[in-house]
Amino acid sequence: MPPTPRPHAFHLQLPPHHRAAKDDQGSDLGGLPYITIHAYNKSQSIWKLVKSLEVGVCLYCEVAAKKERDNKYVEDDDGSDEVDDGEEGPKTMLELVKRCSRLHTQLTSLYALKHNGFTQFELCQIILKVLTLLSATVDVRVKKGNSTHDGVSGDDACVEVQQSVSAMVIDDTLTAHENKQQQGRTVSLHFDDMGCIVGGKFTDEEESDSMIKTLSDGRRVIDLGECNDSNIIYNDDSAIELNFNQAQQHLEQDLSRPLALPSPAREALLSVALLLLSKKEQLRSVSNSAIFRKKATDKHDEDRWMLILNWRSLLRMLLRTAPYLDEHKVGTPPMDSSSRTNAVLKRTVKLIRSSRRFFDQGIRPPDYNGQFVTSPDATARLLWFNLKSDLLYHTHSNSCFRALILLYLFHPSKCSSSFYLEVMPQWMSSWSNVDRCPEFDFLWMVMFCRARKFVGRKEYNWGGLRKLLLTHAGYWLQIPVGGVSSDKSFPRVGRAGKRSFPRSLKLFVGTDSSYEEGIDFVAKVTKLLMHCSGPHDTAGIGNVHGEFDMGCENDTEHPEMIVSEGTADILRFFLFVKPYFNPSNVGAWTFPLGAFLHYLSYELCHRIGIIAALKTLKRDHADAYSQLIIEEPYLDCINIPGHEVVAYLDNLLPLCQQALYSKNGTVSHAGETALLYLAQVDPARVSPPMIDFSLRALGVSSVNLSHQAPAAISALSRLLQPALRHEPSIILSRLPEMLQLTLAGIDSNDQNKTTRTLIFYRNLLMWIPCGGTIPLPHINQDEVVDNSGHDGIIRVGKNLMDSRYSIVASSSYDKAMNALSPNSVFTESEVKGSQSTEILMQEAMMAMSDWSLSFLDRIFELLRAAGEQEKHGKLYGPGSSHASADVALAKNVSRILKETLTFFFASMDEETYSSALRYVTNFISEETLPFAVKDASILCQAVALTRFDQNGVDRSPGLDALVTILTENLEHRSNKSAIYRLRCLAGAVRYSGRTLLAHRNKISFAIAYTISKADDKVLLKTGCKLLRHTLASQCEEYPIAQCLHPMRVNDECNLTALGASVRLKGDRVLWHIPSGEQIDFCVGLLDRFALAPLKDLGKVDNKFNLNQWRQCLRLLRYSLRGCIGLLLDDAPDAILSQEGENCPREKATAVLIKLASAESNKILYGLRKRLCLRLIDIMSLIASDTVDYESKLNGLENGGKKKKTTPLSTDPKVCSEVMELSDLLLTRRGAHHKSANSKSIWRGQKEILSDFVLSSMSNYIMTFRSRLNDDLFRGANSYYKDGEDGGKTISRALLVTRIDLVMQSLTGTASTQIPRRLRKLRGPPSVHARAHLFSMEMTFETLKSNLVSDVEPVYALEAYEGLIDSLCAMACHPNINVRGDAIGIGKLASHFTWTGSKSKPDLLHIIPPQ
């Protein structure tokens, strides 16, 4: 493992207390972020876990299967991350399955931490180890004459070696057989040779810690652990001479053995293999797509090595998984569920497809035995030789379809040009033999897509393929051809039928649904069509003056303006289908044509990006670039002339305009994205006419086009960033009109239009500030680095944007653009003045300042028009689904409104903010809107967000202005008015930072006022929310909102270009970090409003009051939701001093708690355990009172006397509060815990802003560097690609949000990390027996005494286990709603995996025999 990991840039941007002290964690890890140390330790644990995975014969012995391991602690029972050094392999099959599942879980969580975890060499070893386990088969033979039983003899063992040979080709199988002879049977294990590592020079440390061994011929293969060298046999191809019948017999014998691993283990390991093979950047340099310099003078080529996987072994695995691939075979009776069977098969298919990059094509590292290519196209030629007869001569048969599927699955990712030129005519012949079969067409298109990279455009005539695609496009896209006559006497030809693959073979194609299958089909069609366009296809036939007029008189005057045949055919096809894009022309063809337009525009965008990337590579890596052209000949002719790009744009943009207004919402969205792709090709010329086109639909004169407004606003959102980045004047000159026309989009009567308008404003505020720039605080803005000076940031190339825009700066492009006809869309835009960018910027900022108040007016009107929102649970029956949809839609609108208002106030300068704050303050003070209380709370939250002062300290002027208004004369207001103002106050304090301390008395008074009015349930709930938000704002870390501002300048006035991707380097994120005073305030609130009332319930003189119990438990629940992150399981010093175990969130919280006073530390110490014990007591009482409740109620016990039970036990509200509190204590480690949904939303927002030309460009350059064996991809570290030179197009707001999501994910994962850490620290059951805290002997008097008495210390994990036992008892409650809530404890299984099996005996013991 690497001695010192390098943190990701996101790790370094976390708050300072998330770093270990320099003298902590050892000399190497000191000073690193806790999350980096945690990822490093997790990768070491995974490495040990992989090495411990072994499949031995003992797993299949009857005695071993029943053997009890009483004296050994099994780590797999608790799902712990660690595997002790030198631990033996699994002794039972169940233990093996658990380890496989744990490997998948831990590997997934490791990659979520932004850390690769393994070097290139280690990654390849894990792949070989996992594939070897997946290929293992078992052979159990029963001896004849033994008719009694299959016992086990203790010491009898024999070793038997057999050879298996594939029928396709003489096999090179590596088999390791282990036989254990028992009474009457022999168990044999067989391992296929899944691959090897060839070449390379590794250090002694790498060799000693590896899982491989070196053979005599230099190959490195996986070491099978238990097997000795004498048990491993390498079959020499030259030494085996078998005829076909013998080979077939050996294959049948080989395939007759079942797979050794059970389906759950195989499912987990298949997921692991897919996850590892998805790390393409790390593995490209060891795959058959690696680029080796012919002149091996570069230092990176001195120790090159390759990973080779055996395709025959994968084929045998596939045939064992799905024997029915051969129509003459049937599988064994199903032993698993259909879902698991399908999952295993789909993952096996994906595994084979992902392994194609590593099949042996005869390529070797330059220094490997002095040979660079040993046997060209070895796998590809062998595969085609065995399949071509079925494909060419057995058409329309199962064997033909099966052969094509095998070719699709096993064809290597890289073949030579000579091979493709040899087989492509035969492929075309096989394709043409079967018509109107979509699956057959799709697979052949995939094969030609693979071939296109390695066949030069001058070497093969792609015209035949292009014409075939365009001929069948009418059928594929469901375009109606021919009319229908009203004369019934005229004969009508029936629609031609279509063929399909047998249902049993469709799973091997790899698509998950019919929708995905159709989308992939259209994507392949457009990919091939775009490849067939451009020069060097065939002689040009389309001229610039005829069908595609570019303004020339004749062809001889401008020979360079001739459109190539491929481009002409595609444009001619679009002229044919243009009427079908009309918004009113709706039919079966609408969606396929929309998808076709979307993907063709993307392919054009992608090709422009590759052309720009090649220019950069030619400039920066000239030597390697020449080798790349040799490896992929098609790159020599990939360039599209400028006039052809203009022809594409001129013909596709009108189709985008029509698709934008389609009645089909999906097609309208496809039109938006297609418009974005085309605008990113040339923003300066495409954006102005498209923006003007959208604005026309928003004008007053377009009252009859009001239905087009939502689509037009969405188009503006898409076009904003490309135009702003390339030519800011395009947006700035139109910004005042744009702001004025879009304001009407905020309409309370049209939720769809309102949502799209808010999204437009959200995107606008990401790039353009509202009022002007703001200065950065006077703090150290240097690069955030680790101890070694690394900042976790990389750059893909230099000046990528210059290369990107140079494509549309050629002379042919300018000539063609100037020669367009007057009817072209490019001539529709009007010129907007000629002022300088500085003047336009000043005017735009003034317009934004003026617009801000108008925007707030529209928001106020939206709040005034709000009605009562539907909630879950109000409706039952048929209307419930509609109510749920309404709730989901309302939540989505509220989320978008919250994001828009957050960006709105965060992007303001001080002057504009002051004006807007006064405006909001007046609105809040003058009006009370009970139905709009939630959105009004969002408004107050946004205006009170933290801003930083000149020293970088957070402050909240918004809270200063609102607190007095919202807390004034509460006792003299009506309940509705008080609820409205307190709810607004709860929103205002949520992210207000340390400013809240100045108003602690007023806020505490407001909370106390609501508690005193406990009779009003709504008022009490509002006070509980205020308490929760107050606690969360003071004890949680969150970014200062003003960091989202798009234009922050330092003392040198360095200003990022408008619309440019923000850079993380040199611009650190500022955080609100709780101080000791804030934590003391939180502890005081918790003690006053939650802990003290809880103790009051236990006083002797306190009479039982059910409402008092409900109120107390509710206050406790809301308090914990706000400050549960402060409740640790041990003292802060004890947590910080622990070595080996590392939960980043827990250690960072311990650092914060040490800042608090001694009194606060005293209250917090052990509080989590005490609360768990009190909840256990309450649930014990409930269980004691309600067990066999009907008998007690009827007096059938105790001699016919009815037992008196406490109303507490039968009250569903108390039971619900207790269970929710248990859920909080078991699963929450902070107020922010749901980051998964936020990540999905963030990805969607990022997708809208992505520059796909730049993204394609950077991805291609990164792929090139990884194929060259760049040092960046050989280590275990992960880096952030920063700025435009990193291929990013991201705003400052989204970048800060993403880093905040990293922080939230730490809180979410802590809920599973901490229980497992406690489990490991406690030790095995033989050392520390589990204490049973749940008791059926609890009485109400005992409960009251426990509430006021000091409890004896108990281990935290025992308290959690007691809670789970108590929740199991609640699942037996007589109330059906309580039982239903308690059954939901199944979600806790991932946090406490070991409690399930241990709770069953306890539950059975509790249930009385009768």
mmCIF file of N, CA, C and O in Angstrom, residues 1003-1069:
data_model
loop_
_atom_site.group_PDB
_atom_site.id
_atom_site.type_symbol
_atom_site.label_atom_id
_atom_site.label_comp_id
_atom_site.label_asym_id
_atom_site.label_seq_id
_atom_site.Cartn_x
_atom_site.Cartn_y
_atom_site.Cartn_z
ATOM 1 N N ILE A 1003 -34.974 34.540 21.325
ATOM 2 C CA ILE A 1003 -35.317 33.240 20.745
ATOM 3 C C ILE A 1003 -35.707 32.254 21.841
ATOM 4 O O ILE A 1003 -36.667 31.485 21.700
ATOM 5 N N SER A 1004 -35.000 32.297 22.934
ATOM 6 C CA SER A 1004 -35.365 31.416 24.047
ATOM 7 C C SER A 1004 -36.747 31.762 24.578
ATOM 8 O O SER A 1004 -37.537 30.866 24.923
ATOM 9 N N PHE A 1005 -37.053 33.053 24.628
ATOM 10 C CA PHE A 1005 -38.388 33.468 25.073
ATOM 11 C C PHE A 1005 -39.465 32.965 24.118
ATOM 12 O O PHE A 1005 -40.534 32.510 24.549
ATOM 13 N N ALA A 1006 -39.185 33.031 22.819
ATOM 14 C CA ALA A 1006 -40.166 32.567 21.838
ATOM 15 C C ALA A 1006 -40.420 31.065 21.989
ATOM 16 O O ALA A 1006 -41.571 30.599 21.900
ATOM 17 N N ILE A 1007 -39.367 30.295 22.225
ATOM 18 C CA ILE A 1007 -39.537 28.848 22.399
ATOM 19 C C ILE A 1007 -40.339 28.570 23.666
ATOM 20 O O ILE A 1007 -41.260 27.732 23.681
ATOM 21 N N ALA A 1008 -39.998 29.274 24.743
ATOM 22 C CA ALA A 1008 -40.718 29.063 26.009
ATOM 23 C C ALA A 1008 -42.179 29.456 25.877
ATOM 24 O O ALA A 1008 -43.061 28.821 26.474
ATOM 25 N N TYR A 1009 -42.452 30.499 25.082
ATOM 26 C CA TYR A 1009 -43.844 30.920 24.889
ATOM 27 C C TYR A 1009 -44.665 29.830 24.215
ATOM 28 O O TYR A 1009 -45.808 29.558 24.613
ATOM 29 N N THR A 1010 -44.113 29.199 23.207
ATOM 30 C CA THR A 1010 -44.868 28.146 22.510
ATOM 31 C C THR A 1010 -45.110 26.943 23.415
ATOM 32 O O THR A 1010 -46.158 26.299 23.345
ATOM 33 N N ILE A 1011 -44.146 26.634 24.287
ATOM 34 C CA ILE A 1011 -44.317 25.499 25.189
ATOM 35 C C ILE A 1011 -45.377 25.806 26.239
ATOM 36 O O ILE A 1011 -46.142 24.918 26.670
ATOM 37 N N SER A 1012 -45.447 27.062 26.627
ATOM 38 C CA SER A 1012 -46.470 27.426 27.606
ATOM 39 C C SER A 1012 -47.872 27.344 27.033
ATOM 40 O O SER A 1012 -48.846 27.233 27.781
ATOM 41 N N LYS A 1013 -47.997 27.414 25.707
ATOM 42 C CA LYS A 1013 -49.294 27.298 25.034
ATOM 43 C C LYS A 1013 -49.460 25.884 24.483
ATOM 44 O O LYS A 1013 -49.786 25.681 23.319
ATOM 45 N N ALA A 1014 -49.255 24.914 25.326
ATOM 46 C CA ALA A 1014 -49.248 23.525 24.861
ATOM 47 C C ALA A 1014 -50.608 23.062 24.386
ATOM 48 O O ALA A 1014 -50.705 22.046 23.675
ATOM 49 N N ASP A 1015 -51.662 23.770 24.746
ATOM 50 C CA ASP A 1015 -52.994 23.349 24.305
ATOM 51 C C ASP A 1015 -53.165 23.506 22.806
ATOM 52 O O ASP A 1015 -53.973 22.801 22.195
ATOM 53 N N ASP A 1016 -52.450 24.446 22.218
ATOM 54 C CA ASP A 1016 -52.503 24.625 20.763
ATOM 55 C C ASP A 1016 -51.428 23.745 20.137
ATOM 56 O O ASP A 1016 -50.234 24.044 20.211
ATOM 57 N N LYS A 1017 -51.828 22.653 19.506
ATOM 58 C CA LYS A 1017 -50.869 21.690 18.972
ATOM 59 C C LYS A 1017 -50.030 22.287 17.856
ATOM 60 O O LYS A 1017 -48.839 21.996 17.738
ATOM 61 N N VAL A 1018 -50.653 23.114 17.006
ATOM 62 C CA VAL A 1018 -49.904 23.705 15.894
ATOM 63 C C VAL A 1018 -48.862 24.678 16.402
ATOM 64 O O VAL A 1018 -47.718 24.717 15.910
ATOM 65 N N LEU A 1019 -49.216 25.469 17.410
ATOM 66 C CA LEU A 1019 -48.258 26.394 17.984
ATOM 67 C C LEU A 1019 -47.108 25.650 18.654
ATOM 68 O O LEU A 1019 -45.942 26.048 18.547
ATOM 69 N N LEU A 1020 -47.426 24.564 19.350
ATOM 70 C CA LEU A 1020 -46.373 23.771 19.983
ATOM 71 C C LEU A 1020 -45.435 23.169 18.937
ATOM 72 O O LEU A 1020 -44.213 23.178 19.114
ATOM 73 N N LYS A 1021 -45.998 22.666 17.852
ATOM 74 C CA LYS A 1021 -45.156 22.093 16.807
ATOM 75 C C LYS A 1021 -44.258 23.163 16.186
ATOM 76 O O LYS A 1021 -43.088 22.910 15.868
ATOM 77 N N THR A 1022 -44.800 24.384 16.026
ATOM 78 C CA THR A 1022 -43.984 25.480 15.484
ATOM 79 C C THR A 1022 -42.829 25.808 16.418
ATOM 80 O O THR A 1022 -41.690 26.040 15.978
ATOM 81 N N GLY A 1023 -43.108 25.818 17.709
ATOM 82 C CA GLY A 1023 -42.031 26.051 18.664
ATOM 83 C C GLY A 1023 -40.994 24.950 18.650
ATOM 84 O O GLY A 1023 -39.783 25.207 18.799
ATOM 85 N N CYS A 1024 -41.436 23.716 18.453
ATOM 86 C CA CYS A 1024 -40.486 22.609 18.353
ATOM 87 C C CYS A 1024 -39.577 22.766 17.135
ATOM 88 O O CYS A 1024 -38.375 22.497 17.200
ATOM 89 N N LYS A 1025 -40.146 23.215 16.032
ATOM 90 C CA LYS A 1025 -39.320 23.444 14.840
ATOM 91 C C LYS A 1025 -38.338 24.576 15.069
ATOM 92 O O LYS A 1025 -37.184 24.509 14.619
ATOM 93 N N LEU A 1026 -38.770 25.604 15.749
ATOM 94 C CA LEU A 1026 -37.845 26.702 16.070
ATOM 95 C C LEU A 1026 -36.704 26.206 16.947
ATOM 96 O O LEU A 1026 -35.536 26.573 16.746
ATOM 97 N N LEU A 1027 -37.024 25.363 17.896
ATOM 98 C CA LEU A 1027 -35.982 24.792 18.752
ATOM 99 C C LEU A 1027 -35.017 23.934 17.936
ATOM 100 O O LEU A 1027 -33.784 24.033 18.102
ATOM 101 N N ARG A 1028 -35.547 23.110 17.061
ATOM 102 C CA ARG A 1028 -34.683 22.246 16.239
ATOM 103 C C ARG A 1028 -33.762 23.065 15.342
ATOM 104 O O ARG A 1028 -32.553 22.799 15.259
ATOM 105 N N HIS A 1029 -34.303 24.056 14.658
ATOM 106 C CA HIS A 1029 -33.480 24.864 13.749
ATOM 107 C C HIS A 1029 -32.454 25.692 14.509
ATOM 108 O O HIS A 1029 -31.335 25.913 14.013
ATOM 109 N N THR A 1030 -32.828 26.162 15.694
ATOM 110 C CA THR A 1030 -31.868 26.930 16.497
ATOM 111 C C THR A 1030 -30.684 26.064 16.904
ATOM 112 O O THR A 1030 -29.514 26.482 16.793
ATOM 113 N N LEU A 1031 -30.970 24.864 17.362
ATOM 114 C CA LEU A 1031 -29.896 23.960 17.760
ATOM 115 C C LEU A 1031 -29.021 23.583 16.565
ATOM 116 O O LEU A 1031 -27.790 23.560 16.670
ATOM 117 N N ALA A 1032 -29.654 23.268 15.443
ATOM 118 C CA ALA A 1032 -28.872 22.860 14.268
ATOM 119 C C ALA A 1032 -28.000 23.990 13.753
ATOM 120 O O ALA A 1032 -26.877 23.760 13.294
ATOM 121 N N SER A 1033 -28.492 25.224 13.814
ATOM 122 C CA SER A 1033 -27.704 26.341 13.290
ATOM 123 C C SER A 1033 -26.468 26.624 14.130
ATOM 124 O O SER A 1033 -25.492 27.188 13.628
ATOM 125 N N GLN A 1034 -26.498 26.220 15.415
ATOM 126 C CA GLN A 1034 -25.396 26.544 16.307
ATOM 127 C C GLN A 1034 -24.390 25.419 16.488
ATOM 128 O O GLN A 1034 -23.278 25.674 16.957
ATOM 129 N N CYS A 1035 -24.761 24.188 16.170
ATOM 130 C CA CYS A 1035 -23.826 23.078 16.422
ATOM 131 C C CYS A 1035 -23.425 22.338 15.148
ATOM 132 O O CYS A 1035 -22.725 21.330 15.228
ATOM 133 N N GLU A 1036 -23.853 22.807 13.983
ATOM 134 C CA GLU A 1036 -23.493 22.162 12.719
ATOM 135 C C GLU A 1036 -22.588 23.070 11.899
ATOM 136 O O GLU A 1036 -22.653 24.301 11.998
ATOM 137 N N GLU A 1037 -21.738 22.432 11.055
ATOM 138 C CA GLU A 1037 -20.905 23.191 10.126
ATOM 139 C C GLU A 1037 -21.635 23.310 8.790
ATOM 140 O O GLU A 1037 -22.250 22.353 8.324
ATOM 141 N N TYR A 1038 -21.543 24.471 8.167
ATOM 142 C CA TYR A 1038 -22.111 24.669 6.834
ATOM 143 C C TYR A 1038 -21.372 25.833 6.172
ATOM 144 O O TYR A 1038 -20.849 26.725 6.855
ATOM 145 N N PRO A 1039 -21.306 25.850 4.842
ATOM 146 C CA PRO A 1039 -20.566 26.926 4.169
ATOM 147 C C PRO A 1039 -21.243 28.275 4.370
ATOM 148 O O PRO A 1039 -22.468 28.366 4.468
ATOM 149 N N ILE A 1040 -20.446 29.314 4.450
ATOM 150 C CA ILE A 1040 -20.992 30.672 4.480
ATOM 151 C C ILE A 1040 -21.609 30.958 3.118
ATOM 152 O O ILE A 1040 -20.978 30.776 2.076
ATOM 153 N N ALA A 1041 -22.858 31.401 3.127
ATOM 154 C CA ALA A 1041 -23.632 31.488 1.884
ATOM 155 C C ALA A 1041 -23.008 32.439 0.878
ATOM 156 O O ALA A 1041 -23.157 32.249 -0.343
ATOM 157 N N GLN A 1042 -22.323 33.449 1.325
ATOM 158 C CA GLN A 1042 -21.758 34.414 0.389
ATOM 159 C C GLN A 1042 -20.625 33.817 -0.439
ATOM 160 O O GLN A 1042 -20.204 34.407 -1.417
ATOM 161 N N CYS A 1043 -20.154 32.625 -0.060
ATOM 162 C CA CYS A 1043 -19.177 31.928 -0.905
ATOM 163 C C CYS A 1043 -19.777 31.528 -2.240
ATOM 164 O O CYS A 1043 -19.043 31.173 -3.166
ATOM 165 N N LEU A 1044 -21.113 31.547 -2.354
ATOM 166 C CA LEU A 1044 -21.765 31.204 -3.612
ATOM 167 C C LEU A 1044 -21.729 32.341 -4.617
ATOM 168 O O LEU A 1044 -22.111 32.148 -5.769
ATOM 169 N N HIS A 1045 -21.311 33.521 -4.202
ATOM 170 C CA HIS A 1045 -21.305 34.697 -5.086
ATOM 171 C C HIS A 1045 -20.449 34.428 -6.319
ATOM 172 O O HIS A 1045 -19.311 33.960 -6.208
ATOM 173 N N PRO A 1046 -20.959 34.710 -7.526
ATOM 174 C CA PRO A 1046 -20.214 34.341 -8.743
ATOM 175 C C PRO A 1046 -19.039 35.242 -9.080
ATOM 176 O O PRO A 1046 -18.203 34.863 -9.911
ATOM 177 N N MET A 1047 -18.947 36.431 -8.470
ATOM 178 C CA MET A 1047 -17.858 37.357 -8.826
ATOM 179 C C MET A 1047 -17.249 37.915 -7.553
ATOM 180 O O MET A 1047 -17.656 38.964 -7.054
ATOM 181 N N ARG A 1048 -16.268 37.185 -7.024
ATOM 182 C CA ARG A 1048 -15.536 37.617 -5.856
ATOM 183 C C ARG A 1048 -14.147 38.046 -6.311
ATOM 184 O O ARG A 1048 -13.489 37.346 -7.079
ATOM 185 N N VAL A 1049 -13.681 39.185 -5.837
ATOM 186 C CA VAL A 1049 -12.387 39.717 -6.274
ATOM 187 C C VAL A 1049 -11.498 39.887 -5.053
ATOM 188 O O VAL A 1049 -11.966 40.134 -3.941
ATOM 189 N N ASN A 1050 -10.201 39.749 -5.280
ATOM 190 C CA ASN A 1050 -9.234 39.988 -4.212
ATOM 191 C C ASN A 1050 -8.634 41.367 -4.377
ATOM 192 O O ASN A 1050 -9.110 42.181 -5.168
ATOM 193 N N ASP A 1051 -7.583 41.634 -3.615
ATOM 194 C CA ASP A 1051 -6.992 42.973 -3.639
ATOM 195 C C ASP A 1051 -6.421 43.322 -5.004
ATOM 196 O O ASP A 1051 -6.337 44.485 -5.377
ATOM 197 N N GLU A 1052 -5.990 42.309 -5.774
ATOM 198 C CA GLU A 1052 -5.443 42.571 -7.113
ATOM 199 C C GLU A 1052 -6.545 42.677 -8.163
ATOM 200 O O GLU A 1052 -6.253 42.822 -9.348
ATOM 201 N N CYS A 1053 -7.819 42.556 -7.731
ATOM 202 C CA CYS A 1053 -8.969 42.659 -8.637
ATOM 203 C C CYS A 1053 -8.926 41.610 -9.731
ATOM 204 O O CYS A 1053 -9.264 41.888 -10.884
ATOM 205 N N ASN A 1054 -8.481 40.417 -9.397
ATOM 206 C CA ASN A 1054 -8.529 39.318 -10.358
ATOM 207 C C ASN A 1054 -9.970 38.852 -10.500
ATOM 208 O O ASN A 1054 -10.592 38.394 -9.543
ATOM 209 N N LEU A 1055 -10.508 38.955 -11.692
ATOM 210 C CA LEU A 1055 -11.910 38.655 -11.943
ATOM 211 C C LEU A 1055 -12.013 37.536 -12.962
ATOM 212 O O LEU A 1055 -11.417 37.597 -14.035
ATOM 213 N N THR A 1056 -12.754 36.505 -12.617
ATOM 214 C CA THR A 1056 -12.976 35.398 -13.539
ATOM 215 C C THR A 1056 -13.889 35.847 -14.656
ATOM 216 O O THR A 1056 -14.826 36.626 -14.447
ATOM 217 N N ALA A 1057 -13.643 35.360 -15.878
ATOM 218 C CA ALA A 1057 -14.479 35.721 -17.015
ATOM 219 C C ALA A 1057 -15.908 35.278 -16.772
ATOM 220 O O ALA A 1057 -16.167 34.232 -16.164
ATOM 221 N N LEU A 1058 -16.858 36.074 -17.240
ATOM 222 C CA LEU A 1058 -18.264 35.741 -17.078
ATOM 223 C C LEU A 1058 -18.562 34.416 -17.767
ATOM 224 O O LEU A 1058 -18.180 34.195 -18.909
ATOM 225 N N GLY A 1059 -19.263 33.553 -17.074
ATOM 226 C CA GLY A 1059 -19.629 32.267 -17.648
ATOM 227 C C GLY A 1059 -18.545 31.222 -17.596
ATOM 228 O O GLY A 1059 -18.792 30.067 -17.970
ATOM 229 N N ALA A 1060 -17.338 31.595 -17.166
ATOM 230 C CA ALA A 1060 -16.242 30.627 -17.109
ATOM 231 C C ALA A 1060 -16.409 29.728 -15.897
ATOM 232 O O ALA A 1060 -16.942 30.134 -14.858
ATOM 233 N N SER A 1061 -15.930 28.518 -16.028
ATOM 234 C CA SER A 1061 -15.990 27.571 -14.920
ATOM 235 C C SER A 1061 -15.134 28.067 -13.773
ATOM 236 O O SER A 1061 -14.016 28.543 -13.970
ATOM 237 N N VAL A 1062 -15.657 27.971 -12.576
ATOM 238 C CA VAL A 1062 -14.936 28.454 -11.411
ATOM 239 C C VAL A 1062 -13.769 27.517 -11.111
ATOM 240 O O VAL A 1062 -13.810 26.319 -11.397
ATOM 241 N N ARG A 1063 -12.728 28.077 -10.535
ATOM 242 C CA ARG A 1063 -11.566 27.296 -10.142
ATOM 243 C C ARG A 1063 -11.526 27.186 -8.624
ATOM 244 O O ARG A 1063 -11.757 28.167 -7.905
ATOM 245 N N LEU A 1064 -11.226 26.006 -8.151
ATOM 246 C CA LEU A 1064 -11.106 25.778 -6.718
ATOM 247 C C LEU A 1064 -9.739 26.206 -6.207
ATOM 248 O O LEU A 1064 -9.590 26.567 -5.039
ATOM 249 N N LYS A 1065 -8.764 26.190 -7.059
ATOM 250 C CA LYS A 1065 -7.400 26.530 -6.668
ATOM 251 C C LYS A 1065 -7.321 28.014 -6.303
ATOM 252 O O LYS A 1065 -7.692 28.881 -7.088
ATOM 253 N N GLY A 1066 -6.850 28.297 -5.113
ATOM 254 C CA GLY A 1066 -6.672 29.671 -4.684
ATOM 255 C C GLY A 1066 -7.946 30.368 -4.243
ATOM 256 O O GLY A 1066 -7.933 31.582 -4.043
ATOM 257 N N ASP A 1067 -9.046 29.637 -4.108
ATOM 258 C CA ASP A 1067 -10.315 30.260 -3.691
ATOM 259 C C ASP A 1067 -11.001 29.292 -2.726
ATOM 260 O O ASP A 1067 -11.881 28.529 -3.109
ATOM 261 N N ARG A 1068 -10.600 29.323 -1.502
ATOM 262 C CA ARG A 1068 -11.056 28.340 -0.522
ATOM 263 C C ARG A 1068 -12.495 28.606 -0.094
ATOM 264 O O ARG A 1068 -13.004 29.726 -0.180
ATOM 265 N N VAL A 1069 -13.133 27.570 0.389
ATOM 266 C CA VAL A 1069 -14.502 27.666 0.897
ATOM 267 C C VAL A 1069 -14.442 28.064 2.363
ATOM 268 O O VAL A 1069 -13.686 27.479 3.154
#
